[in-house]
């Protein structure tokens, strides 16, 4: 059974600092997604990673995928308050989408 | 382009009562998903439709949950009777045909509280 684990589950960081969120998954997959969810809102797609070594960047967020290690990372550069949200990774295995538990990020001034 | 529409946004019912949620996917999206999201957790798939056919309902508790997508467009998810443990957010998502990477677009969800 496909399992997806994120860590940390909670992250409090100061503005301007860098940090990385990790997403490990248990079975082979070549499609990994990162979503953002604000409190009381729905999930917003951030990145779709389709192949080993894929790297995508949008603003202060950069996502990468290592299919051999079954690991994806979401790196935050020079965090700002607007990045406070919950971030989910999800792995697609033959149209069976499994989500991690989410990382609740709080960026403090 | 309008996003995925869900209604109601909030629902409070007493246990053993029935409840229904409605979802209208993005126009042209033939794949529709219903997810359950418990507090502090990621979404869990309940059922996936390809047009009007339920192609994956293995995680749907069929003793009390049912879903339909009669014309392959909008969909209804029903719980009868509701239990306390059903309190959660029910998310609907859709994806377009022929997508090479199955990107899903989520609606705002229906927050269900069972008292």
XYZ file of N, CA, C and O in Angstrom, chain B:
460
model
N -12.553 31.448 -15.925
C -13.095 30.079 -15.847
C -13.482 29.796 -14.407
O -12.690 30.003 -13.491
N -14.721 29.342 -14.210
C -15.187 29.042 -12.864
C -14.477 27.800 -12.355
O -14.164 26.884 -13.110
N -14.252 27.777 -11.051
C -13.614 26.622 -10.433
C -14.635 25.569 -10.068
O -15.804 25.632 -10.456
N -14.201 24.611 -9.276
C -15.094 23.570 -8.774
C -16.028 24.200 -7.741
O -15.565 24.874 -6.820
N -17.318 23.955 -7.922
C -18.317 24.539 -7.024
C -18.879 23.452 -6.129
O -19.236 22.371 -6.608
N -18.962 23.750 -4.834
C -19.545 22.810 -3.885
C -20.582 23.531 -3.043
O -20.425 24.696 -2.711
N -21.612 22.795 -2.688
C -22.591 23.336 -1.749
C -23.206 22.200 -0.946
O -23.249 21.056 -1.408
N -23.651 22.478 0.292
C -23.411 23.735 0.991
C -21.965 23.854 1.440
O -21.208 22.895 1.331
N -21.555 24.995 1.927
C -20.205 25.150 2.446
C -20.110 24.610 3.867
O -19.073 24.091 4.270
N -21.195 24.712 4.607
C -21.236 24.231 5.982
C -22.558 23.526 6.222
O -23.588 23.936 5.685
N -22.489 22.459 7.027
C -23.701 21.726 7.360
C -23.557 21.172 8.759
O -22.551 20.528 9.087
N -24.564 21.432 9.574
C -24.614 20.890 10.927
C -25.866 20.046 11.039
O -26.970 20.534 10.750
N -25.703 18.799 11.434
C -26.848 17.904 11.579
C -26.679 17.092 12.852
O -25.590 17.024 13.425
N -27.767 16.467 13.237
C -27.699 15.547 14.376
C -27.416 14.138 13.847
O -27.754 13.817 12.707
N -26.785 13.358 14.709
C -26.461 11.992 14.280
C -27.746 11.249 13.905
O -28.819 11.553 14.405
N -27.569 10.323 12.984
C -28.630 9.496 12.418
C -29.445 10.216 11.347
O -30.297 9.583 10.712
N -29.190 11.508 11.150
C -29.871 12.223 10.074
C -29.154 11.995 8.750
O -27.957 11.713 8.714
N -29.854 12.121 7.636
C -29.199 12.054 6.331
C -28.630 13.413 5.944
O -29.079 14.450 6.433
N -27.643 13.393 5.050
C -27.060 14.636 4.556
C -26.563 14.398 3.131
O -26.189 13.267 2.777
N -26.590 15.443 2.318
C -26.118 15.328 0.942
C -25.263 16.533 0.587
O -25.542 17.659 1.021
N -24.246 16.280 -0.209
C -23.337 17.316 -0.670
C -23.364 17.308 -2.194
O -23.434 16.249 -2.818
N -23.224 18.501 -2.757
C -23.287 18.634 -4.215
C -21.997 19.232 -4.747
O -21.378 20.082 -4.103
N -21.602 18.778 -5.927
C -20.373 19.259 -6.548
C -20.598 19.461 -8.041
O -21.128 18.573 -8.733
N -20.165 20.603 -8.539
C -20.159 20.854 -9.975
C -18.705 21.077 -10.403
O -18.078 22.057 -9.986
N -18.153 20.179 -11.189
C -16.729 20.298 -11.553
C -16.494 21.410 -12.572
O -17.436 22.005 -13.095
N -15.246 21.651 -12.849
C -14.888 22.613 -13.889
C -15.412 22.099 -15.231
O -15.308 20.889 -15.524
N -15.967 23.000 -16.021
C -16.540 22.616 -17.300
C -15.522 21.879 -18.167
O -14.380 22.321 -18.322
N -15.948 20.729 -18.687
C -15.073 19.946 -19.541
C -14.240 18.912 -18.817
O -13.611 18.056 -19.444
N -14.227 18.975 -17.488
C -13.472 17.977 -16.722
C -14.309 16.714 -16.583
O -15.385 16.736 -16.000
N -13.785 15.603 -17.092
C -14.576 14.388 -17.059
C -14.309 13.532 -15.816
O -15.103 12.664 -15.488
N -13.210 13.793 -15.141
C -12.901 13.008 -13.947
C -13.265 13.813 -12.704
O -12.894 14.988 -12.588
N -13.992 13.173 -11.812
C -14.447 13.839 -10.597
C -14.103 12.955 -9.401
O -14.231 11.725 -9.458
N -13.660 13.603 -8.339
C -13.235 12.898 -7.127
C -13.984 13.463 -5.928
O -14.197 14.675 -5.835
N -14.288 12.603 -5.003
C -14.728 13.016 -3.674
C -13.670 12.552 -2.670
O -13.259 11.389 -2.662
N -13.280 13.510 -1.822
C -12.317 13.225 -0.767
C -12.915 13.567 0.588
O -13.752 14.466 0.716
N -12.383 12.903 1.602
C -12.700 13.193 2.986
C -11.433 13.748 3.618
O -10.350 13.164 3.464
N -11.553 14.889 4.311
C -10.400 15.439 5.003
C -10.740 15.633 6.478
O -11.545 16.495 6.831
N -10.104 14.840 7.312
C -10.249 15.015 8.748
C -9.324 16.122 9.219
O -8.314 16.431 8.578
N -9.648 16.684 10.343
C -8.882 17.794 10.894
C -7.421 17.407 11.080
O -7.116 16.370 11.667
N -6.533 18.188 10.529
C -5.109 17.941 10.689
C -4.568 16.821 9.825
O -3.443 16.364 10.046
N -5.347 16.370 8.858
C -4.920 15.276 7.990
C -4.996 15.695 6.526
O -5.627 16.691 6.180
N -4.373 14.886 5.680
C -4.517 15.101 4.257
C -5.806 14.486 3.735
O -6.419 13.645 4.403
N -6.232 14.894 2.565
C -7.447 14.313 1.978
C -7.282 12.822 1.704
O -6.193 12.359 1.364
N -8.390 12.098 1.851
C -8.420 10.664 1.543
C -9.505 10.431 0.502
O -10.643 10.871 0.689
N -9.155 9.712 -0.545
C -10.107 9.492 -1.627
C -11.265 8.604 -1.185
O -11.061 7.547 -0.581
N -12.470 9.030 -1.521
C -13.659 8.211 -1.299
C -14.090 7.519 -2.580
O -14.377 6.320 -2.594
N -14.154 8.300 -3.668
C -14.641 7.742 -4.914
C -14.126 8.585 -6.078
O -13.941 9.787 -5.943
N -13.876 7.923 -7.189
C -13.450 8.606 -8.412
C -14.366 8.224 -9.559
O -14.657 7.017 -9.756
N -14.812 9.217 -10.302
C -15.665 9.003 -11.471
C -14.897 9.359 -12.740
O -14.201 10.368 -12.798
N -15.070 8.522 -13.741
C -14.688 8.873 -15.109
C -16.015 9.021 -15.861
O -16.712 8.035 -16.107
N -16.351 10.253 -16.201
C -17.691 10.561 -16.728
C -18.725 10.081 -15.699
O -18.618 10.442 -14.543
N -19.671 9.236 -16.084
C -20.690 8.826 -15.118
C -20.361 7.521 -14.412
O -21.114 7.069 -13.551
N -19.204 6.947 -14.728
C -18.847 5.646 -14.163
C -17.934 5.796 -12.952
O -16.890 6.459 -13.014
N -18.317 5.141 -11.860
C -17.473 5.103 -10.670
C -16.383 4.064 -10.896
O -16.642 2.865 -10.863
N -15.155 4.523 -11.115
C -14.075 3.595 -11.450
C -13.257 3.178 -10.234
O -12.475 2.232 -10.308
N -13.399 3.900 -9.139
C -12.708 3.516 -7.913
C -13.564 3.967 -6.732
O -13.598 5.151 -6.412
N -14.250 3.036 -6.127
C -15.041 3.351 -4.922
C -14.635 2.444 -3.775
O -15.418 2.209 -2.850
N -13.414 1.942 -3.831
C -12.966 0.964 -2.845
C -12.883 1.539 -1.434
O -12.951 0.792 -0.458
N -12.725 2.846 -1.308
C -12.618 3.474 0.012
C -13.932 4.077 0.485
O -13.965 4.697 1.551
N -14.983 3.887 -0.255
C -16.291 4.448 0.128
C -17.012 3.479 1.061
O -17.268 2.331 0.679
N -17.343 3.923 2.286
C -18.077 3.042 3.218
C -19.501 2.846 2.715
O -20.380 3.661 2.984
N -19.732 1.779 2.029
C -20.976 1.642 1.274
C -22.195 1.361 2.149
O -23.325 1.421 1.657
N -21.968 1.063 3.422
C -23.130 0.819 4.270
C -23.904 2.104 4.531
O -25.118 2.079 4.733
N -23.204 3.254 4.491
C -23.900 4.503 4.786
C -23.645 5.599 3.757
O -24.354 6.591 3.720
N -22.626 5.438 2.940
C -22.286 6.448 1.951
C -22.723 5.986 0.558
O -22.603 4.805 0.220
N -23.194 6.946 -0.218
C -23.497 6.668 -1.617
C -23.178 7.906 -2.435
O -23.139 9.018 -1.904
N -22.930 7.701 -3.701
C -22.618 8.828 -4.582
C -23.217 8.552 -5.946
O -23.439 7.396 -6.324
N -23.480 9.630 -6.666
C -23.957 9.472 -8.030
C -23.473 10.623 -8.888
O -23.228 11.720 -8.405
N -23.358 10.320 -10.165
C -22.980 11.329 -11.156
C -23.717 10.944 -12.433
O -23.145 10.454 -13.393
N -25.012 11.174 -12.431
C -25.894 10.573 -13.420
C -25.604 11.005 -14.852
O -25.642 10.210 -15.764
N -25.303 12.249 -15.076
C -25.098 12.725 -16.448
C -23.637 13.020 -16.734
O -23.309 13.659 -17.727
N -22.784 12.559 -15.842
C -21.363 12.746 -16.066
C -20.892 14.168 -15.862
O -19.795 14.514 -16.307
N -21.703 14.979 -15.187
C -21.275 16.353 -14.917
C -21.223 16.555 -13.408
O -20.216 16.229 -12.776
N -22.339 17.053 -12.826
C -22.303 17.271 -11.389
C -22.537 15.968 -10.640
O -22.968 14.962 -11.211
N -22.241 16.023 -9.352
C -22.273 14.803 -8.544
C -22.831 15.115 -7.165
O -22.728 16.249 -6.677
N -23.416 14.101 -6.548
C -23.932 14.202 -5.189
C -23.347 13.084 -4.342
O -23.285 11.931 -4.788
N -22.921 13.431 -3.159
C -22.446 12.461 -2.169
C -23.419 12.482 -1.001
O -23.751 13.554 -0.502
N -23.879 11.314 -0.592
C -24.866 11.231 0.474
C -24.367 10.352 1.609
O -23.676 9.357 1.378
N -24.777 10.737 2.818
C -24.511 9.917 3.992
C -25.849 9.677 4.681
O -26.600 10.619 4.950
N -26.141 8.415 4.921
C -27.407 8.091 5.586
C -27.292 6.755 6.297
O -27.132 5.722 5.635
N -27.350 6.726 7.631
C -27.435 7.878 8.523
C -26.050 8.382 8.911
O -25.083 7.618 8.910
N -25.954 9.657 9.241
C -24.667 10.213 9.642
C -24.311 9.780 11.064
O -25.181 9.615 11.914
N -23.014 9.598 11.293
C -22.495 9.274 12.612
C -21.557 10.390 13.068
O -21.090 11.192 12.252
N -21.287 10.402 14.362
C -20.427 11.451 14.919
C -19.077 11.500 14.214
O -18.536 12.573 13.942
N -18.546 10.328 13.888
C -17.232 10.248 13.253
C -17.193 10.742 11.826
O -16.109 10.822 11.234
N -18.353 11.079 11.275
C -18.379 11.588 9.898
C -18.068 13.077 9.838
O -17.931 13.643 8.743
N -17.960 13.721 10.986
C -17.615 15.144 11.009
C -16.247 15.350 10.369
O -15.246 14.776 10.814
N -16.220 16.130 9.301
C -14.998 16.317 8.514
C -15.309 17.327 7.415
O -16.429 17.837 7.314
N -14.316 17.587 6.584
C -14.532 18.377 5.378
C -14.577 17.423 4.186
O -13.712 16.549 4.049
N -15.580 17.588 3.353
C -15.725 16.754 2.163
C -15.354 17.604 0.949
O -15.999 18.607 0.655
N -14.315 17.179 0.293
C -13.765 17.924 -0.832
C -14.116 17.241 -2.148
O -14.079 16.018 -2.250
N -14.424 18.053 -3.121
C -14.630 17.562 -4.478
C -13.497 18.121 -5.344
O -13.052 19.263 -5.146
N -13.029 17.325 -6.266
C -11.977 17.768 -7.187
C -12.298 17.255 -8.578
O -13.066 16.295 -8.748
N -11.714 17.892 -9.577
C -11.902 17.414 -10.941
C -10.604 17.564 -11.719
O -9.720 18.340 -11.337
N -10.499 16.793 -12.784
C -9.339 16.899 -13.663
C -9.800 16.725 -15.111
O -10.798 16.053 -15.378
N -9.066 17.348 -16.033
C -9.504 17.348 -17.434
C -9.161 16.045 -18.138
O -8.280 15.301 -17.706
N -9.819 15.775 -19.265
C -9.508 14.584 -20.047
C -8.145 14.717 -20.715
O -7.711 15.814 -21.047
N -7.500 13.587 -20.853
C -6.241 13.579 -21.577
C -5.083 14.209 -20.847
O -4.019 14.425 -21.422
N -5.257 14.487 -19.577
C -4.174 15.098 -18.819
C -3.049 14.092 -18.621
O -3.277 12.972 -18.204
N -1.840 14.524 -18.919
C -0.722 13.596 -18.798
C -0.270 13.439 -17.353
O 0.457 12.510 -17.036
N -0.690 14.346 -16.509
C -0.202 14.237 -15.136
C -1.269 14.363 -14.073
O -0.971 14.610 -12.932
N -2.526 14.173 -14.442
C -3.589 13.992 -13.452
C -3.664 15.113 -12.423
O -3.944 14.870 -11.256
N -3.394 16.362 -12.848
C -3.498 17.452 -11.890
C -4.955 17.650 -11.517
O -5.823 17.728 -12.390
N -5.216 17.728 -10.238
C -6.582 17.844 -9.749
C -6.829 19.254 -9.241
O -5.968 19.864 -8.600
N -8.038 19.738 -9.487
C -8.448 21.068 -9.056
C -9.549 20.889 -8.017
O -10.560 20.233 -8.280
N -9.328 21.476 -6.867
C -10.201 21.228 -5.723
C -11.222 22.342 -5.538
O -10.947 23.517 -5.780
N -12.392 21.941 -5.059
C -13.390 22.890 -4.630
C -13.135 23.336 -3.199
O -12.210 22.844 -2.546
N -13.983 24.249 -2.683
C -13.767 24.804 -1.339
C -14.131 23.843 -0.217
O -13.753 24.062 0.920
N -14.886 22.783 -0.547
C -15.237 21.804 0.470
C -16.536 22.122 1.186
O -17.016 23.260 1.189
N -17.109 21.075 1.788
C -18.259 21.207 2.678
C -17.822 20.721 4.057
O -17.382 19.574 4.198
N -17.930 21.616 5.016
C -17.568 21.230 6.384
C -18.794 20.680 7.082
O -19.765 21.400 7.301
N -18.753 19.398 7.421
C -19.874 18.719 8.081
C -19.584 18.565 9.561
O -18.522 18.074 9.943
N -20.562 18.976 10.363
C -20.497 18.742 11.802
C -21.698 17.896 12.195
O -22.840 18.274 11.919
N -21.421 16.755 12.801
C -22.482 15.861 13.269
C -22.532 15.931 14.788
O -21.524 15.654 15.459
N -23.674 16.311 15.317
C -23.823 16.488 16.772
C -24.501 15.286 17.423
O -25.293 14.599 16.770
